[in-house]
Amino acid sequence: MSAAVNKKSIRTSVILPEDAHARIQALADANNVSAAWIIRTAVLRFLEEYGDQHELPLRLPKVKKAGGT
């Protein structure tokens, strides 16, 4: 992740559920870092793990219709 520090950064925004925002802010406060640092770190770790996959393991399995094959 340290390589990302030297690269140009782009500002973006996300909409989070209120409870997720509160939990992130509490973690940030407890660890003396910003909420942005926690979110940035989480996104970079996600990309390290899944960035080269074409399909993410986030989809629900397809449900067969009743009476179908």
Short mmCIF file of N, CA and C in Angstrom, two decimals:
data_model
loop_
_atom_site.label_atom_id
_atom_site.label_comp_id
_atom_site.label_asym_id
_atom_site.label_seq_id
_atom_site.Cartn_x
_atom_site.Cartn_y
_atom_site.Cartn_z
N MET A 1 0.81 -1.19 0.00
CA MET A 1 0.00 0.00 0.00
C MET A 1 0.85 1.26 0.00
N SER A 2 2.07 1.18 0.43
CA SER A 2 2.91 2.36 0.51
C SER A 2 3.18 2.97 -0.86
N ALA A 3 3.12 2.17 -1.92
CA ALA A 3 3.34 2.69 -3.26
C ALA A 3 2.27 3.70 -3.65
N ALA A 4 1.07 3.55 -3.11
CA ALA A 4 -0.03 4.45 -3.44
C ALA A 4 0.21 5.84 -2.89
N VAL A 5 1.03 5.98 -1.86
CA VAL A 5 1.28 7.27 -1.24
C VAL A 5 1.94 8.21 -2.23
N ASN A 6 2.81 7.72 -3.09
CA ASN A 6 3.55 8.55 -4.03
C ASN A 6 2.78 8.85 -5.31
N LYS A 7 1.65 8.25 -5.52
CA LYS A 7 0.87 8.45 -6.73
C LYS A 7 -0.15 9.56 -6.52
N LYS A 8 -0.58 10.15 -7.63
CA LYS A 8 -1.59 11.20 -7.58
C LYS A 8 -2.89 10.63 -7.00
N SER A 9 -3.52 11.38 -6.13
CA SER A 9 -4.77 10.94 -5.52
C SER A 9 -5.94 11.71 -6.13
N ILE A 10 -7.06 11.05 -6.22
CA ILE A 10 -8.29 11.64 -6.73
C ILE A 10 -9.31 11.66 -5.60
N ARG A 11 -9.91 12.80 -5.37
CA ARG A 11 -10.94 12.90 -4.35
C ARG A 11 -12.23 12.29 -4.86
N THR A 12 -12.87 11.51 -4.01
CA THR A 12 -14.15 10.90 -4.36
C THR A 12 -15.03 10.91 -3.13
N SER A 13 -16.28 10.58 -3.30
CA SER A 13 -17.17 10.53 -2.14
C SER A 13 -18.02 9.27 -2.21
N VAL A 14 -18.45 8.83 -1.06
CA VAL A 14 -19.33 7.67 -0.95
C VAL A 14 -20.45 8.00 0.02
N ILE A 15 -21.54 7.33 -0.13
CA ILE A 15 -22.65 7.48 0.81
C ILE A 15 -22.69 6.21 1.65
N LEU A 16 -22.59 6.38 2.96
CA LEU A 16 -22.56 5.26 3.89
C LEU A 16 -23.78 5.30 4.79
N PRO A 17 -24.22 4.14 5.25
CA PRO A 17 -25.26 4.14 6.29
C PRO A 17 -24.73 4.86 7.53
N GLU A 18 -25.60 5.51 8.24
CA GLU A 18 -25.21 6.30 9.41
C GLU A 18 -24.43 5.47 10.43
N ASP A 19 -24.85 4.22 10.65
CA ASP A 19 -24.14 3.40 11.64
C ASP A 19 -22.73 3.03 11.18
N ALA A 20 -22.55 2.81 9.88
CA ALA A 20 -21.21 2.52 9.37
C ALA A 20 -20.30 3.74 9.53
N HIS A 21 -20.83 4.90 9.23
CA HIS A 21 -20.05 6.13 9.39
C HIS A 21 -19.65 6.32 10.85
N ALA A 22 -20.58 6.10 11.75
CA ALA A 22 -20.28 6.25 13.18
C ALA A 22 -19.21 5.27 13.63
N ARG A 23 -19.27 4.03 13.15
CA ARG A 23 -18.26 3.02 13.52
C ARG A 23 -16.90 3.38 12.97
N ILE A 24 -16.86 3.87 11.72
CA ILE A 24 -15.59 4.29 11.13
C ILE A 24 -15.02 5.46 11.92
N GLN A 25 -15.84 6.42 12.25
CA GLN A 25 -15.37 7.59 13.00
C GLN A 25 -14.86 7.19 14.38
N ALA A 26 -15.55 6.25 15.03
CA ALA A 26 -15.11 5.78 16.35
C ALA A 26 -13.75 5.08 16.24
N LEU A 27 -13.56 4.26 15.21
CA LEU A 27 -12.26 3.62 14.99
C LEU A 27 -11.18 4.66 14.73
N ALA A 28 -11.51 5.65 13.93
CA ALA A 28 -10.55 6.71 13.62
C ALA A 28 -10.14 7.45 14.89
N ASP A 29 -11.12 7.83 15.68
CA ASP A 29 -10.84 8.55 16.93
C ASP A 29 -9.99 7.71 17.88
N ALA A 30 -10.32 6.44 18.00
CA ALA A 30 -9.61 5.55 18.93
C ALA A 30 -8.17 5.29 18.49
N ASN A 31 -7.90 5.43 17.18
CA ASN A 31 -6.57 5.12 16.66
C ASN A 31 -5.81 6.36 16.17
N ASN A 32 -6.38 7.52 16.45
CA ASN A 32 -5.73 8.79 16.12
C ASN A 32 -5.40 8.91 14.63
N VAL A 33 -6.35 8.49 13.80
CA VAL A 33 -6.23 8.63 12.35
C VAL A 33 -7.55 9.23 11.85
N SER A 34 -7.57 9.61 10.59
CA SER A 34 -8.81 10.16 10.03
C SER A 34 -9.72 9.05 9.52
N ALA A 35 -11.00 9.38 9.41
CA ALA A 35 -11.94 8.44 8.81
C ALA A 35 -11.53 8.17 7.36
N ALA A 36 -11.02 9.20 6.68
CA ALA A 36 -10.56 9.02 5.30
C ALA A 36 -9.43 8.00 5.22
N TRP A 37 -8.53 8.00 6.21
CA TRP A 37 -7.42 7.04 6.21
C TRP A 37 -7.97 5.62 6.32
N ILE A 38 -8.96 5.42 7.21
CA ILE A 38 -9.54 4.08 7.38
C ILE A 38 -10.22 3.62 6.10
N ILE A 39 -11.00 4.49 5.48
CA ILE A 39 -11.70 4.12 4.25
C ILE A 39 -10.70 3.86 3.13
N ARG A 40 -9.71 4.72 2.99
CA ARG A 40 -8.68 4.55 1.95
C ARG A 40 -7.94 3.23 2.14
N THR A 41 -7.57 2.93 3.38
CA THR A 41 -6.86 1.69 3.68
C THR A 41 -7.73 0.48 3.35
N ALA A 42 -9.01 0.55 3.70
CA ALA A 42 -9.92 -0.56 3.42
C ALA A 42 -10.06 -0.78 1.91
N VAL A 43 -10.19 0.30 1.15
CA VAL A 43 -10.33 0.18 -0.30
C VAL A 43 -9.05 -0.40 -0.91
N LEU A 44 -7.89 0.08 -0.48
CA LEU A 44 -6.63 -0.43 -1.02
C LEU A 44 -6.43 -1.91 -0.69
N ARG A 45 -6.80 -2.31 0.51
CA ARG A 45 -6.70 -3.74 0.87
C ARG A 45 -7.66 -4.58 0.04
N PHE A 46 -8.86 -4.07 -0.19
CA PHE A 46 -9.83 -4.78 -1.03
C PHE A 46 -9.25 -4.96 -2.43
N LEU A 47 -8.67 -3.90 -2.98
CA LEU A 47 -8.09 -3.98 -4.32
C LEU A 47 -6.90 -4.92 -4.38
N GLU A 48 -6.10 -4.96 -3.33
CA GLU A 48 -4.98 -5.90 -3.28
C GLU A 48 -5.47 -7.34 -3.34
N GLU A 49 -6.58 -7.61 -2.66
CA GLU A 49 -7.09 -8.98 -2.60
C GLU A 49 -7.89 -9.37 -3.84
N TYR A 50 -8.70 -8.44 -4.35
CA TYR A 50 -9.63 -8.79 -5.42
C TYR A 50 -9.40 -8.04 -6.73
N GLY A 51 -8.44 -7.15 -6.78
CA GLY A 51 -8.26 -6.27 -7.93
C GLY A 51 -8.00 -6.95 -9.25
N ASP A 52 -7.45 -8.16 -9.24
CA ASP A 52 -7.15 -8.83 -10.50
C ASP A 52 -8.21 -9.87 -10.88
N GLN A 53 -9.28 -9.94 -10.12
CA GLN A 53 -10.35 -10.90 -10.43
C GLN A 53 -11.38 -10.24 -11.34
N HIS A 54 -11.88 -11.01 -12.29
CA HIS A 54 -12.90 -10.49 -13.19
C HIS A 54 -14.28 -10.49 -12.56
N GLU A 55 -14.50 -11.41 -11.64
CA GLU A 55 -15.79 -11.48 -10.97
C GLU A 55 -15.55 -11.55 -9.47
N LEU A 56 -16.24 -10.70 -8.75
CA LEU A 56 -16.08 -10.65 -7.31
C LEU A 56 -17.01 -11.64 -6.61
N PRO A 57 -16.61 -12.14 -5.45
CA PRO A 57 -17.45 -13.09 -4.72
C PRO A 57 -18.54 -12.38 -3.92
N LEU A 58 -19.22 -11.44 -4.56
CA LEU A 58 -20.24 -10.65 -3.88
C LEU A 58 -21.66 -10.99 -4.32
N ARG A 59 -21.77 -11.70 -5.41
CA ARG A 59 -23.10 -11.98 -5.97
C ARG A 59 -23.77 -13.12 -5.22
N LEU A 60 -25.07 -12.99 -5.10
CA LEU A 60 -25.86 -14.06 -4.50
C LEU A 60 -26.03 -15.17 -5.53
N PRO A 61 -26.10 -16.41 -5.09
CA PRO A 61 -26.32 -17.50 -6.05
C PRO A 61 -27.68 -17.33 -6.73
N LYS A 62 -27.72 -17.73 -7.99
CA LYS A 62 -28.99 -17.64 -8.73
C LYS A 62 -29.97 -18.63 -8.16
N VAL A 63 -31.21 -18.19 -8.00
CA VAL A 63 -32.27 -19.05 -7.47
C VAL A 63 -33.08 -19.57 -8.65
N LYS A 64 -33.24 -20.88 -8.71
CA LYS A 64 -34.04 -21.48 -9.78
C LYS A 64 -35.51 -21.23 -9.50
N LYS A 65 -36.23 -20.92 -10.55
CA LYS A 65 -37.67 -20.69 -10.42
C LYS A 65 -38.38 -22.00 -10.15
N ALA A 66 -39.46 -21.93 -9.39
CA ALA A 66 -40.25 -23.13 -9.10
C ALA A 66 -40.77 -23.73 -10.39
N GLY A 67 -40.62 -25.04 -10.54
CA GLY A 67 -41.08 -25.74 -11.72
C GLY A 67 -40.10 -25.68 -12.88
N GLY A 68 -39.03 -24.92 -12.70
CA GLY A 68 -38.02 -24.81 -13.77
C GLY A 68 -37.02 -25.94 -13.68
N THR A 69 -36.17 -26.01 -14.69
CA THR A 69 -35.15 -27.06 -14.71
C THR A 69 -33.81 -26.51 -14.33
#
